[in-house]
PDB file of N, CA and C in Angstrom:
ATOM      1  N   ILE X   1     127.184  -7.236  17.177  1.00 89.00           N
ATOM      2  CA  ILE X   1     127.223  -8.675  17.037  1.00 89.00           C
ATOM      3  C   ILE X   1     126.576  -9.049  15.692  1.00 89.00           C
ATOM      4  N   THR X   2     127.209  -9.938  14.988  1.00 91.00           N
ATOM      5  CA  THR X   2     126.649 -10.358  13.704  1.00 91.00           C
ATOM      6  C   THR X   2     125.611 -11.452  13.922  1.00 91.00           C
ATOM      7  N   LEU X   3     124.832 -11.708  12.887  1.00 92.00           N
ATOM      8  CA  LEU X   3     123.829 -12.768  12.981  1.00 92.00           C
ATOM      9  C   LEU X   3     124.504 -14.118  13.249  1.00 92.00           C
ATOM     10  N   HIS X   4     125.608 -14.379  12.585  1.00 94.00           N
ATOM     11  CA  HIS X   4     126.344 -15.632  12.802  1.00 94.00           C
ATOM     12  C   HIS X   4     126.797 -15.757  14.259  1.00 94.00           C
ATOM     13  N   GLN X   5     127.325 -14.688  14.812  1.00 95.00           N
ATOM     14  CA  GLN X   5     127.786 -14.699  16.208  1.00 95.00           C
ATOM     15  C   GLN X   5     126.611 -14.896  17.151  1.00 95.00           C
ATOM     16  N   LEU X   6     125.511 -14.233  16.883  1.00 94.00           N
ATOM     17  CA  LEU X   6     124.316 -14.384  17.707  1.00 94.00           C
ATOM     18  C   LEU X   6     123.806 -15.825  17.664  1.00 94.00           C
ATOM     19  N   ARG X   7     123.843 -16.421  16.502  1.00 95.00           N
ATOM     20  CA  ARG X   7     123.408 -17.821  16.382  1.00 95.00           C
ATOM     21  C   ARG X   7     124.303 -18.753  17.196  1.00 95.00           C
ATOM     22  N   ARG X   8     125.589 -18.439  17.290  1.00 95.00           N
ATOM     23  CA  ARG X   8     126.499 -19.248  18.115  1.00 95.00           C
ATOM     24  C   ARG X   8     126.093 -19.175  19.582  1.00 95.00           C
ATOM     25  N   VAL X   9     125.742 -17.979  20.043  1.00 96.00           N
ATOM     26  CA  VAL X   9     125.310 -17.805  21.432  1.00 96.00           C
ATOM     27  C   VAL X   9     124.014 -18.579  21.677  1.00 96.00           C
ATOM     28  N   VAL X  10     123.081 -18.489  20.757  1.00 96.00           N
ATOM     29  CA  VAL X  10     121.806 -19.209  20.896  1.00 96.00           C
ATOM     30  C   VAL X  10     122.055 -20.719  20.894  1.00 96.00           C
ATOM     31  N   GLN X  11     122.999 -21.195  20.102  1.00 97.00           N
ATOM     32  CA  GLN X  11     123.294 -22.630  20.085  1.00 97.00           C
ATOM     33  C   GLN X  11     123.841 -23.095  21.430  1.00 97.00           C
ATOM     34  N   VAL X  12     124.678 -22.284  22.054  1.00 97.00           N
ATOM     35  CA  VAL X  12     125.173 -22.628  23.395  1.00 97.00           C
ATOM     36  C   VAL X  12     123.992 -22.714  24.358  1.00 97.00           C
ATOM     37  N   ALA X  13     123.073 -21.771  24.260  1.00 97.00           N
ATOM     38  CA  ALA X  13     121.885 -21.807  25.125  1.00 97.00           C
ATOM     39  C   ALA X  13     121.083 -23.082  24.876  1.00 97.00           C
ATOM     40  N   ARG X  14     120.887 -23.453  23.617  1.00 97.00           N
ATOM     41  CA  ARG X  14     120.157 -24.690  23.297  1.00 97.00           C
ATOM     42  C   ARG X  14     120.841 -25.908  23.916  1.00 97.00           C
ATOM     43  N   ASP X  15     122.159 -25.943  23.780  1.00 98.00           N
ATOM     44  CA  ASP X  15     122.924 -27.097  24.265  1.00 98.00           C
ATOM     45  C   ASP X  15     122.957 -27.198  25.785  1.00 98.00           C
ATOM     46  N   LYS X  16     122.927 -26.065  26.474  1.00 97.00           N
ATOM     47  CA  LYS X  16     123.171 -26.047  27.916  1.00 97.00           C
ATOM     48  C   LYS X  16     121.976 -25.708  28.790  1.00 97.00           C
ATOM     49  N   CYS X  17     120.911 -25.128  28.245  1.00 97.00           N
ATOM     50  CA  CYS X  17     119.856 -24.567  29.097  1.00 97.00           C
ATOM     51  C   CYS X  17     119.210 -25.581  30.027  1.00 97.00           C
ATOM     52  N   GLY X  18     119.197 -26.848  29.676  1.00 97.00           N
ATOM     53  CA  GLY X  18     118.627 -27.864  30.551  1.00 97.00           C
ATOM     54  C   GLY X  18     119.448 -28.096  31.811  1.00 97.00           C
ATOM     55  N   GLN X  19     120.657 -27.543  31.846  1.00 98.00           N
ATOM     56  CA  GLN X  19     121.535 -27.647  33.014  1.00 98.00           C
ATOM     57  C   GLN X  19     121.450 -26.391  33.883  1.00 98.00           C
ATOM     58  N   TRP X  20     120.701 -25.408  33.439  1.00 98.00           N
ATOM     59  CA  TRP X  20     120.588 -24.126  34.132  1.00 98.00           C
ATOM     60  C   TRP X  20     119.213 -23.988  34.779  1.00 98.00           C
ATOM     61  N   HIS X  21     119.113 -23.050  35.718  1.00 97.00           N
ATOM     62  CA  HIS X  21     117.816 -22.727  36.309  1.00 97.00           C
ATOM     63  C   HIS X  21     117.664 -21.216  36.359  1.00 97.00           C
ATOM     64  N   ASP X  22     116.443 -20.784  36.495  1.00 97.00           N
ATOM     65  CA  ASP X  22     116.156 -19.349  36.574  1.00 97.00           C
ATOM     66  C   ASP X  22     116.549 -18.867  37.966  1.00 97.00           C
ATOM     67  N   THR X  23     117.520 -17.968  38.018  1.00 96.00           N
ATOM     68  CA  THR X  23     118.027 -17.479  39.301  1.00 96.00           C
ATOM     69  C   THR X  23     117.304 -16.230  39.803  1.00 96.00           C
ATOM     70  N   ALA X  24     116.381 -15.710  39.011  1.00 95.00           N
ATOM     71  CA  ALA X  24     115.646 -14.513  39.430  1.00 95.00           C
ATOM     72  C   ALA X  24     114.713 -14.844  40.580  1.00 95.00           C
ATOM     73  N   PRO X  25     114.506 -13.887  41.489  1.00 96.00           N
ATOM     74  CA  PRO X  25     113.556 -14.126  42.584  1.00 96.00           C
ATOM     75  C   PRO X  25     112.119 -14.240  42.051  1.00 96.00           C
ATOM     76  N   PRO X  26     111.261 -14.956  42.770  1.00 97.00           N
ATOM     77  CA  PRO X  26     109.872 -15.136  42.320  1.00 97.00           C
ATOM     78  C   PRO X  26     109.133 -13.827  42.037  1.00 97.00           C
ATOM     79  N   ALA X  27     109.486 -12.779  42.747  1.00 96.00           N
ATOM     80  CA  ALA X  27     108.817 -11.492  42.520  1.00 96.00           C
ATOM     81  C   ALA X  27     109.117 -10.924  41.127  1.00 96.00           C
ATOM     82  N   TYR X  28     110.191 -11.381  40.511  1.00 94.00           N
ATOM     83  CA  TYR X  28     110.601 -10.861  39.206  1.00 94.00           C
ATOM     84  C   TYR X  28     110.409 -11.842  38.056  1.00 94.00           C
ATOM     85  N   SER X  29     110.175 -13.116  38.350  1.00 94.00           N
ATOM     86  CA  SER X  29     110.102 -14.097  37.273  1.00 94.00           C
ATOM     87  C   SER X  29     109.099 -15.204  37.584  1.00 94.00           C
ATOM     88  N   LYS X  30     108.230 -15.475  36.613  1.00 94.00           N
ATOM     89  CA  LYS X  30     107.258 -16.576  36.752  1.00 94.00           C
ATOM     90  C   LYS X  30     107.949 -17.935  36.750  1.00 94.00           C
ATOM     91  N   THR X  31     109.187 -17.991  36.227  1.00 95.00           N
ATOM     92  CA  THR X  31     109.897 -19.266  36.121  1.00 95.00           C
ATOM     93  C   THR X  31     111.014 -19.382  37.157  1.00 95.00           C
ATOM     94  N   SER X  32     110.983 -18.560  38.173  1.00 97.00           N
ATOM     95  CA  SER X  32     112.017 -18.563  39.214  1.00 97.00           C
ATOM     96  C   SER X  32     112.266 -19.969  39.748  1.00 97.00           C
ATOM     97  N   GLY X  33     113.541 -20.376  39.755  1.00 97.00           N
ATOM     98  CA  GLY X  33     113.926 -21.660  40.291  1.00 97.00           C
ATOM     99  C   GLY X  33     113.742 -22.836  39.344  1.00 97.00           C
ATOM    100  N   LYS X  34     113.018 -22.639  38.257  1.00 97.00           N
ATOM    101  CA  LYS X  34     112.767 -23.735  37.316  1.00 97.00           C
ATOM    102  C   LYS X  34     113.981 -23.989  36.428  1.00 97.00           C
ATOM    103  N   THR X  35     114.113 -25.249  36.003  1.00 98.00           N
ATOM    104  CA  THR X  35     115.122 -25.587  35.003  1.00 98.00           C
ATOM    105  C   THR X  35     114.747 -24.867  33.715  1.00 98.00           C
ATOM    106  N   LEU X  36     115.746 -24.289  33.056  1.00 98.00           N
ATOM    107  CA  LEU X  36     115.463 -23.521  31.854  1.00 98.00           C
ATOM    108  C   LEU X  36     115.203 -24.415  30.650  1.00 98.00           C
ATOM    109  N   SER X  37     114.438 -23.866  29.739  1.00 97.00           N
ATOM    110  CA  SER X  37     114.076 -24.526  28.487  1.00 97.00           C
ATOM    111  C   SER X  37     114.068 -23.455  27.399  1.00 97.00           C
ATOM    112  N   MET X  38     114.373 -23.840  26.183  1.00 97.00           N
ATOM    113  CA  MET X  38     114.336 -22.865  25.094  1.00 97.00           C
ATOM    114  C   MET X  38     112.924 -22.345  24.852  1.00 97.00           C
ATOM    115  N   ASP X  39     111.938 -22.978  25.460  1.00 96.00           N
ATOM    116  CA  ASP X  39     110.569 -22.477  25.353  1.00 96.00           C
ATOM    117  C   ASP X  39     110.394 -21.134  26.046  1.00 96.00           C
ATOM    118  N   PHE X  40     111.261 -20.838  27.028  1.00 95.00           N
ATOM    119  CA  PHE X  40     111.111 -19.563  27.734  1.00 95.00           C
ATOM    120  C   PHE X  40     112.434 -18.871  28.077  1.00 95.00           C
ATOM    121  N   VAL X  41     113.557 -19.347  27.575  1.00 96.00           N
ATOM    122  CA  VAL X  41     114.838 -18.659  27.821  1.00 96.00           C
ATOM    123  C   VAL X  41     114.772 -17.257  27.226  1.00 96.00           C
ATOM    124  N   ASN X  42     115.243 -16.280  28.001  1.00 95.00           N
ATOM    125  CA  ASN X  42     115.272 -14.896  27.524  1.00 95.00           C
ATOM    126  C   ASN X  42     116.675 -14.318  27.734  1.00 95.00           C
ATOM    127  N   LEU X  43     116.856 -13.061  27.417  1.00 94.00           N
ATOM    128  CA  LEU X  43     118.190 -12.466  27.521  1.00 94.00           C
ATOM    129  C   LEU X  43     118.661 -12.279  28.957  1.00 94.00           C
ATOM    130  N   TYR X  44     117.750 -12.221  29.909  1.00 95.00           N
ATOM    131  CA  TYR X  44     118.181 -12.192  31.308  1.00 95.00           C
ATOM    132  C   TYR X  44     118.899 -13.507  31.633  1.00 95.00           C
ATOM    133  N   HIS X  45     118.347 -14.623  31.163  1.00 96.00           N
ATOM    134  CA  HIS X  45     118.969 -15.931  31.379  1.00 96.00           C
ATOM    135  C   HIS X  45     120.304 -16.027  30.630  1.00 96.00           C
ATOM    136  N   ILE X  46     120.310 -15.598  29.367  1.00 96.00           N
ATOM    137  CA  ILE X  46     121.535 -15.637  28.555  1.00 96.00           C
ATOM    138  C   ILE X  46     122.624 -14.796  29.217  1.00 96.00           C
ATOM    139  N   ASN X  47     122.234 -13.640  29.726  1.00 96.00           N
ATOM    140  CA  ASN X  47     123.201 -12.772  30.400  1.00 96.00           C
ATOM    141  C   ASN X  47     123.778 -13.462  31.636  1.00 96.00           C
ATOM    142  N   ASN X  48     122.902 -14.068  32.435  1.00 96.00           N
ATOM    143  CA  ASN X  48     123.324 -14.711  33.677  1.00 96.00           C
ATOM    144  C   ASN X  48     124.198 -15.937  33.441  1.00 96.00           C
ATOM    145  N   TRP X  49     123.845 -16.769  32.459  1.00 97.00           N
ATOM    146  CA  TRP X  49     124.504 -18.062  32.276  1.00 97.00           C
ATOM    147  C   TRP X  49     125.593 -18.087  31.200  1.00 97.00           C
ATOM    148  N   ILE X  50     125.572 -17.129  30.261  1.00 98.00           N
ATOM    149  CA  ILE X  50     126.586 -17.130  29.197  1.00 98.00           C
ATOM    150  C   ILE X  50     127.445 -15.868  29.225  1.00 98.00           C
ATOM    151  N   ILE X  51     126.812 -14.712  29.094  1.00 97.00           N
ATOM    152  CA  ILE X  51     127.564 -13.474  28.903  1.00 97.00           C
ATOM    153  C   ILE X  51     128.402 -13.092  30.118  1.00 97.00           C
ATOM    154  N   MET X  52     127.791 -13.029  31.299  1.00 97.00           N
ATOM    155  CA  MET X  52     128.551 -12.608  32.483  1.00 97.00           C
ATOM    156  C   MET X  52     129.710 -13.556  32.803  1.00 97.00           C
ATOM    157  N   PRO X  53     129.494 -14.880  32.814  1.00 97.00           N
ATOM    158  CA  PRO X  53     130.634 -15.766  33.075  1.00 97.00           C
ATOM    159  C   PRO X  53     131.735 -15.661  32.009  1.00 97.00           C
ATOM    160  N   ALA X  54     131.341 -15.525  30.746  1.00 97.00           N
ATOM    161  CA  ALA X  54     132.332 -15.478  29.662  1.00 97.00           C
ATOM    162  C   ALA X  54     133.179 -14.212  29.700  1.00 97.00           C
ATOM    163  N   THR X  55     132.592 -13.116  30.142  1.00 97.00           N
ATOM    164  CA  THR X  55     133.295 -11.827  30.099  1.00 97.00           C
ATOM    165  C   THR X  55     133.923 -11.424  31.431  1.00 97.00           C
ATOM    166  N   LEU X  56     133.714 -12.219  32.461  1.00 97.00           N
ATOM    167  CA  LEU X  56     134.170 -11.865  33.810  1.00 97.00           C
ATOM    168  C   LEU X  56     135.684 -11.679  33.908  1.00 97.00           C
ATOM    169  N   VAL X  57     136.437 -12.653  33.445  1.00 96.00           N
ATOM    170  CA  VAL X  57     137.892 -12.613  33.620  1.00 96.00           C
ATOM    171  C   VAL X  57     138.522 -11.438  32.868  1.00 96.00           C
ATOM    172  N   ASP X  58     138.158 -11.287  31.587  1.00 95.00           N
ATOM    173  CA  ASP X  58     138.763 -10.219  30.778  1.00 95.00           C
ATOM    174  C   ASP X  58     138.045  -8.877  30.912  1.00 95.00           C
ATOM    175  N   LYS X  59     136.902  -8.878  31.609  1.00 97.00           N
ATOM    176  CA  LYS X  59     136.110  -7.648  31.767  1.00 97.00           C
ATOM    177  C   LYS X  59     135.928  -6.955  30.408  1.00 97.00           C
ATOM    178  N   CYS X  60     135.331  -7.701  29.493  1.00 95.00           N
ATOM    179  CA  CYS X  60     135.172  -7.204  28.132  1.00 95.00           C
ATOM    180  C   CYS X  60     133.727  -7.394  27.673  1.00 95.00           C
ATOM    181  N   ALA X  61     133.460  -6.921  26.487  1.00 94.00           N
ATOM    182  CA  ALA X  61     132.147  -7.126  25.878  1.00 94.00           C
ATOM    183  C   ALA X  61     132.098  -8.513  25.241  1.00 94.00           C
ATOM    184  N   MET X  62     130.925  -9.103  25.189  1.00 95.00           N
ATOM    185  CA  MET X  62     130.771 -10.433  24.590  1.00 95.00           C
ATOM    186  C   MET X  62     131.235 -10.435  23.145  1.00 95.00           C
ATOM    187  N   VAL X  63     130.949  -9.378  22.414  1.00 94.00           N
ATOM    188  CA  VAL X  63     131.340  -9.330  21.004  1.00 94.00           C
ATOM    189  C   VAL X  63     132.868  -9.394  20.859  1.00 94.00           C
ATOM    190  N   GLU X  64     133.600  -8.908  21.839  1.00 94.00           N
ATOM    191  CA  GLU X  64     135.060  -8.995  21.771  1.00 94.00           C
ATOM    192  C   GLU X  64     135.530 -10.442  21.828  1.00 94.00           C
ATOM    193  N   LEU X  65     134.771 -11.299  22.487  1.00 95.00           N
ATOM    194  CA  LEU X  65     135.123 -12.715  22.551  1.00 95.00           C
ATOM    195  C   LEU X  65     134.689 -13.469  21.298  1.00 95.00           C
ATOM    196  N   LEU X  66     133.655 -12.983  20.640  1.00 95.00           N
ATOM    197  CA  LEU X  66     133.122 -13.655  19.460  1.00 95.00           C
ATOM    198  C   LEU X  66     133.801 -13.224  18.161  1.00 95.00           C
ATOM    199  N   ALA X  67     134.247 -11.981  18.110  1.00 95.00           N
ATOM    200  CA  ALA X  67     134.842 -11.443  16.878  1.00 95.00           C
ATOM    201  C   ALA X  67     136.304 -11.860  16.742  1.00 95.00           C
ATOM    202  N   GLN X  68     136.725 -12.096  15.522  1.00 92.00           N
ATOM    203  CA  GLN X  68     138.118 -12.450  15.265  1.00 92.00           C
ATOM    204  C   GLN X  68     138.962 -11.224  14.953  1.00 92.00           C
ATOM    205  N   VAL X  69     138.323 -10.142  14.551  1.00 94.00           N
ATOM    206  CA  VAL X  69     138.992  -8.867  14.278  1.00 94.00           C
ATOM    207  C   VAL X  69     138.138  -7.763  14.886  1.00 94.00           C
ATOM    208  N   ALA X  70     138.677  -6.556  14.943  1.00 92.00           N
ATOM    209  CA  ALA X  70     137.905  -5.420  15.460  1.00 92.00           C
ATOM    210  C   ALA X  70     136.575  -5.330  14.715  1.00 92.00           C
ATOM    211  N   GLN X  71     135.528  -5.087  15.473  1.00 92.00           N
ATOM    212  CA  GLN X  71     134.188  -5.091  14.886  1.00 92.00           C
ATOM    213  C   GLN X  71     133.381  -3.919  15.430  1.00 92.00           C
ATOM    214  N   PRO X  72     133.678  -2.716  14.949  1.00 90.00           N
ATOM    215  CA  PRO X  72     132.926  -1.557  15.448  1.00 90.00           C
ATOM    216  C   PRO X  72     131.445  -1.657  15.067  1.00 90.00           C
ATOM    217  N   PRO X  73     130.563  -1.194  15.940  1.00 88.00           N
ATOM    218  CA  PRO X  73     129.125  -1.276  15.642  1.00 88.00           C
ATOM    219  C   PRO X  73     128.726  -0.324  14.522  1.00 88.00           C
ATOM    220  N   ARG X  74     127.688  -0.723  13.785  1.00 89.00           N
ATOM    221  CA  ARG X  74     127.120   0.141  12.744  1.00 89.00           C
ATOM    222  C   ARG X  74     125.899   0.886  13.270  1.00 89.00           C
ATOM    223  N   TRP X  75     125.158   0.238  14.199  1.00 87.00           N
ATOM    224  CA  TRP X  75     123.975   0.850  14.796  1.00 87.00           C
ATOM    225  C   TRP X  75     123.708   0.211  16.150  1.00 87.00           C
ATOM    226  N   PHE X  76     122.792   0.819  16.895  1.00 87.00           N
ATOM    227  CA  PHE X  76     122.408   0.339  18.209  1.00 87.00           C
ATOM    228  C   PHE X  76     120.924   0.021  18.182  1.00 87.00           C
ATOM    229  N   VAL X  77     120.558  -1.134  18.712  1.00 84.00           N
ATOM    230  CA  VAL X  77     119.154  -1.523  18.803  1.00 84.00           C
ATOM    231  C   VAL X  77     118.828  -1.771  20.272  1.00 84.00           C
ATOM    232  N   SER X  78     117.787  -1.156  20.753  1.00 85.00           N
ATOM    233  CA  SER X  78     117.339  -1.364  22.121  1.00 85.00           C
ATOM    234  C   SER X  78     116.082  -2.228  22.096  1.00 85.00           C
ATOM    235  N   HIS X  79     115.978  -3.129  23.056  1.00 83.00           N
ATOM    236  CA  HIS X  79     114.843  -4.033  23.097  1.00 83.00           C
ATOM    237  C   HIS X  79     114.636  -4.524  24.521  1.00 83.00           C
ATOM    238  N   TRP X  80     113.501  -5.162  24.757  1.00 84.00           N
ATOM    239  CA  TRP X  80     113.178  -5.720  26.065  1.00 84.00           C
ATOM    240  C   TRP X  80     113.831  -7.083  26.186  1.00 84.00           C
ATOM    241  N   TRP X  81     114.544  -7.339  27.249  1.00 87.00           N
ATOM    242  CA  TRP X  81     115.264  -8.593  27.456  1.00 87.00           C
ATOM    243  C   TRP X  81     114.345  -9.746  27.829  1.00 87.00           C
ATOM    244  N   GLY X  82     113.127  -9.475  28.219  1.00 87.00           N
ATOM    245  CA  GLY X  82     112.251 -10.511  28.735  1.00 87.00           C
ATOM    246  C   GLY X  82     111.573 -11.393  27.703  1.00 87.00           C
ATOM    247  N   GLU X  83     111.644 -11.030  26.417  1.00 86.00           N
ATOM    248  CA  GLU X  83     110.997 -11.894  25.437  1.00 86.00           C
ATOM    249  C   GLU X  83     111.859 -13.127  25.159  1.00 86.00           C
ATOM    250  N   CYS X  84     111.221 -14.197  24.761  1.00 86.00           N
ATOM    251  CA  CYS X  84     111.932 -15.462  24.505  1.00 86.00           C
ATOM    252  C   CYS X  84     112.960 -15.319  23.405  1.00 86.00           C
ATOM    253  N   VAL X  85     114.072 -16.048  23.580  1.00 87.00           N
ATOM    254  CA  VAL X  85     115.108 -16.069  22.567  1.00 87.00           C
ATOM    255  C   VAL X  85     114.630 -17.004  21.492  1.00 87.00           C
TER     256      VAL X  85
END
């Protein structure tokens, strides 16, 4: 995913997060059940509210929906999903 594409995803989160809530059980999330805010939105929330719904029908990767042409990865970065976006 390019920086531009990532920024598009973050903008959707900014625009919509006030309409979403944390669906994680209380045992897994301090914000369980709360309305989301960009103050604490993380990749678990982005995955639940943006990525999974967007990729469900075509069963594809999110980058396939964001890219206009084939976009093979150059490298892989692993990180913890729980930090704020």
